[in-house]
PDB file of C-alpha atoms in Angstrom:
ATOM      1  CA  UNK A   1     107.915  71.518 127.281  1.00  0.00           C
ATOM      2  CA  UNK A   2     111.027  70.341 125.682  1.00  0.00           C
ATOM      3  CA  UNK A   3     112.105  72.788 124.050  1.00  0.00           C
ATOM      4  CA  UNK A   4     111.923  76.645 122.014  1.00  0.00           C
ATOM      5  CA  UNK A   5     113.065  76.627 118.035  1.00  0.00           C
ATOM      6  CA  UNK A   6     112.578  79.487 115.319  1.00  0.00           C
ATOM      7  CA  UNK A   7     112.345  78.866 112.345  1.00  0.00           C
ATOM      8  CA  UNK A   8     112.249  81.134 109.405  1.00  0.00           C
ATOM      9  CA  UNK A   9     111.310  81.167 105.719  1.00  0.00           C
ATOM     10  CA  UNK A  10     113.592  83.362 103.309  1.00  0.00           C
ATOM     11  CA  UNK A  11     111.384  86.778 102.418  1.00  0.00           C
ATOM     12  CA  UNK A  12     110.163  86.557  99.263  1.00  0.00           C
ATOM     13  CA  UNK A  13     110.959  89.249  96.695  1.00  0.00           C
ATOM     14  CA  UNK A  14     107.653  92.167  96.081  1.00  0.00           C
ATOM     15  CA  UNK A  15     108.068  92.478  92.047  1.00  0.00           C
ATOM     16  CA  UNK A  16     105.340  89.694  91.121  1.00  0.00           C
ATOM     17  CA  UNK A  17     103.208  91.656  94.350  1.00  0.00           C
ATOM     18  CA  UNK A  18     103.018  91.005  97.431  1.00  0.00           C
ATOM     19  CA  UNK A  19      99.946  88.742  97.285  1.00  0.00           C
ATOM     20  CA  UNK A  20     102.241  85.907  95.592  1.00  0.00           C
ATOM     21  CA  UNK A  21     105.357  86.507  97.418  1.00  0.00           C
ATOM     22  CA  UNK A  22     103.100  85.815 100.710  1.00  0.00           C
ATOM     23  CA  UNK A  23     101.688  82.502  99.013  1.00  0.00           C
ATOM     24  CA  UNK A  24     105.181  82.040  98.278  1.00  0.00           C
ATOM     25  CA  UNK A  25     106.430  82.443 102.146  1.00  0.00           C
ATOM     26  CA  UNK A  26     103.006  80.650 102.749  1.00  0.00           C
ATOM     27  CA  UNK A  27     104.387  77.525 101.168  1.00  0.00           C
ATOM     28  CA  UNK A  28     107.235  77.631 102.500  1.00  0.00           C
ATOM     29  CA  UNK A  29     105.929  77.732 106.210  1.00  0.00           C
ATOM     30  CA  UNK A  30     103.151  75.078 105.788  1.00  0.00           C
ATOM     31  CA  UNK A  31     106.786  73.013 104.760  1.00  0.00           C
ATOM     32  CA  UNK A  32     108.029  73.371 108.072  1.00  0.00           C
ATOM     33  CA  UNK A  33     105.056  73.030 109.867  1.00  0.00           C
ATOM     34  CA  UNK A  34     104.780  69.897 112.236  1.00  0.00           C
ATOM     35  CA  UNK A  35     101.710  67.882 111.256  1.00  0.00           C
ATOM     36  CA  UNK A  36     100.684  67.539 114.966  1.00  0.00           C
ATOM     37  CA  UNK A  37     100.907  71.581 115.974  1.00  0.00           C
ATOM     38  CA  UNK A  38      98.883  73.953 117.089  1.00  0.00           C
ATOM     39  CA  UNK A  39      99.157  76.278 115.067  1.00  0.00           C
ATOM     40  CA  UNK A  40      98.176  80.512 116.032  1.00  0.00           C
ATOM     41  CA  UNK A  41      98.227  82.515 113.726  1.00  0.00           C
ATOM     42  CA  UNK A  42      99.399  86.237 114.504  1.00  0.00           C
ATOM     43  CA  UNK A  43      96.774  88.996 113.056  1.00  0.00           C
ATOM     44  CA  UNK A  44      95.639  91.700 113.924  1.00  0.00           C
ATOM     45  CA  UNK A  45      92.507  90.772 113.946  1.00  0.00           C
ATOM     46  CA  UNK A  46      93.080  87.979 116.308  1.00  0.00           C
ATOM     47  CA  UNK A  47      91.846  87.381 120.125  1.00  0.00           C
ATOM     48  CA  UNK A  48      93.876  89.460 122.225  1.00  0.00           C
ATOM     49  CA  UNK A  49      95.294  88.095 125.359  1.00  0.00           C
ATOM     50  CA  UNK A  50      93.613  90.502 128.409  1.00  0.00           C
ATOM     51  CA  UNK A  51      96.783  89.706 130.803  1.00  0.00           C
ATOM     52  CA  UNK A  52     100.338  88.097 130.517  1.00  0.00           C
ATOM     53  CA  UNK A  53      98.470  86.222 133.205  1.00  0.00           C
ATOM     54  CA  UNK A  54      95.651  85.539 130.869  1.00  0.00           C
ATOM     55  CA  UNK A  55      98.217  84.242 127.770  1.00  0.00           C
ATOM     56  CA  UNK A  56     100.369  82.192 130.470  1.00  0.00           C
ATOM     57  CA  UNK A  57      96.860  80.507 131.140  1.00  0.00           C
ATOM     58  CA  UNK A  58      96.556  80.231 127.847  1.00  0.00           C
ATOM     59  CA  UNK A  59     100.240  78.680 127.437  1.00  0.00           C
ATOM     60  CA  UNK A  60      99.639  76.096 130.272  1.00  0.00           C
ATOM     61  CA  UNK A  61      96.264  74.627 128.828  1.00  0.00           C
ATOM     62  CA  UNK A  62      97.940  74.333 125.094  1.00  0.00           C
ATOM     63  CA  UNK A  63     100.992  72.642 126.239  1.00  0.00           C
ATOM     64  CA  UNK A  64      99.256  70.492 128.240  1.00  0.00           C
ATOM     65  CA  UNK A  65      97.280  69.391 125.294  1.00  0.00           C
ATOM     66  CA  UNK A  66     100.606  67.447 123.918  1.00  0.00           C
ATOM     67  CA  UNK A  67     100.817  68.493 120.831  1.00  0.00           C
ATOM     68  CA  UNK A  68     103.104  71.606 119.615  1.00  0.00           C
ATOM     69  CA  UNK A  69     102.361  74.869 119.159  1.00  0.00           C
ATOM     70  CA  UNK A  70     103.276  76.988 116.338  1.00  0.00           C
ATOM     71  CA  UNK A  71     103.698  81.241 116.301  1.00  0.00           C
ATOM     72  CA  UNK A  72     103.284  82.397 113.027  1.00  0.00           C
ATOM     73  CA  UNK A  73     104.486  85.805 111.983  1.00  0.00           C
ATOM     74  CA  UNK A  74     104.463  87.161 108.283  1.00  0.00           C
ATOM     75  CA  UNK A  75     106.803  88.992 106.069  1.00  0.00           C
ATOM     76  CA  UNK A  76     106.736  91.997 105.300  1.00  0.00           C
ATOM     77  CA  UNK A  77     103.358  92.507 103.704  1.00  0.00           C
ATOM     78  CA  UNK A  78     101.636  90.277 106.420  1.00  0.00           C
ATOM     79  CA  UNK A  79     100.198  86.942 107.073  1.00  0.00           C
ATOM     80  CA  UNK A  80      98.814  85.119 103.214  1.00  0.00           C
ATOM     81  CA  UNK A  81      94.842  84.735 104.042  1.00  0.00           C
ATOM     82  CA  UNK A  82      94.905  80.807 103.530  1.00  0.00           C
ATOM     83  CA  UNK A  83      97.203  80.030 106.128  1.00  0.00           C
ATOM     84  CA  UNK A  84      95.831  82.082 108.013  1.00  0.00           C
ATOM     85  CA  UNK A  85      92.546  80.530 108.233  1.00  0.00           C
ATOM     86  CA  UNK A  86      94.389  77.766 108.469  1.00  0.00           C
ATOM     87  CA  UNK A  87      95.554  77.996 111.675  1.00  0.00           C
ATOM     88  CA  UNK A  88      93.657  76.454 114.737  1.00  0.00           C
ATOM     89  CA  UNK A  89      93.815  79.921 116.706  1.00  0.00           C
ATOM     90  CA  UNK A  90      94.660  83.825 115.759  1.00  0.00           C
ATOM     91  CA  UNK A  91      96.405  86.402 118.428  1.00  0.00           C
ATOM     92  CA  UNK A  92      97.493  89.617 118.458  1.00  0.00           C
ATOM     93  CA  UNK A  93      99.720  90.735 120.157  1.00  0.00           C
ATOM     94  CA  UNK A  94      97.351  94.241 120.293  1.00  0.00           C
ATOM     95  CA  UNK A  95      95.663  97.092 118.388  1.00  0.00           C
ATOM     96  CA  UNK A  96      99.335  98.800 116.971  1.00  0.00           C
ATOM     97  CA  UNK A  97     100.335  97.983 113.746  1.00  0.00           C
ATOM     98  CA  UNK A  98     104.374  96.902 113.409  1.00  0.00           C
ATOM     99  CA  UNK A  99     107.243  95.401 111.544  1.00  0.00           C
ATOM    100  CA  UNK A 100     107.353  92.030 111.718  1.00  0.00           C
ATOM    101  CA  UNK A 101     110.618  91.631 112.923  1.00  0.00           C
ATOM    102  CA  UNK A 102     109.555  93.574 116.351  1.00  0.00           C
ATOM    103  CA  UNK A 103     106.333  91.272 116.834  1.00  0.00           C
ATOM    104  CA  UNK A 104     108.860  87.905 116.670  1.00  0.00           C
ATOM    105  CA  UNK A 105     110.470  89.996 119.486  1.00  0.00           C
ATOM    106  CA  UNK A 106     106.956  90.954 121.917  1.00  0.00           C
ATOM    107  CA  UNK A 107     106.416  87.383 120.915  1.00  0.00           C
ATOM    108  CA  UNK A 108     109.559  86.150 122.588  1.00  0.00           C
ATOM    109  CA  UNK A 109     108.826  88.347 125.458  1.00  0.00           C
ATOM    110  CA  UNK A 110     105.595  87.386 126.589  1.00  0.00           C
ATOM    111  CA  UNK A 111     106.537  83.167 125.864  1.00  0.00           C
ATOM    112  CA  UNK A 112     109.199  84.254 128.148  1.00  0.00           C
ATOM    113  CA  UNK A 113     107.241  85.549 130.541  1.00  0.00           C
ATOM    114  CA  UNK A 114     104.953  83.445 130.470  1.00  0.00           C
ATOM    115  CA  UNK A 115     107.011  80.754 131.194  1.00  0.00           C
ATOM    116  CA  UNK A 116     108.126  82.359 134.175  1.00  0.00           C
ATOM    117  CA  UNK A 117     104.691  82.952 135.640  1.00  0.00           C
ATOM    118  CA  UNK A 118     104.311  79.363 134.299  1.00  0.00           C
ATOM    119  CA  UNK A 119     107.376  78.127 136.523  1.00  0.00           C
ATOM    120  CA  UNK A 120     106.284  81.013 139.508  1.00  0.00           C
ATOM    121  CA  UNK A 121     109.202  82.679 138.850  1.00  0.00           C
ATOM    122  CA  UNK A 122     109.863  86.148 139.450  1.00  0.00           C
ATOM    123  CA  UNK A 123     109.847  88.135 136.394  1.00  0.00           C
ATOM    124  CA  UNK A 124     110.306  91.975 136.465  1.00  0.00           C
ATOM    125  CA  UNK A 125     107.855  94.461 136.219  1.00  0.00           C
TER     126      UNK A 125
END
């Protein structure tokens, strides 16, 4: 793995409606994506890993492909359906609804845990 980075796009004002806001945010997200990236959209309807170890195994396979992995988290009103549908894969962090800021924290923690597992480092439980 060569590195980790977080790219953010500015939230869109909701005065023109949530659909419009999601579409504008999606356009800015698309501009940030590397063309070769394996895109994973976070969505409640996505595949839910069975465990942190299973997620680590999935991440290991993704990283072994040589393509960068891009996790897409929607804004306050969610992620644009067109962008989500264009993702290579959809992932759920669980059945509970959570704010997008918290979803980011949960995702980063699980990525850290997965990398610890892959490198054989103990992780406190």
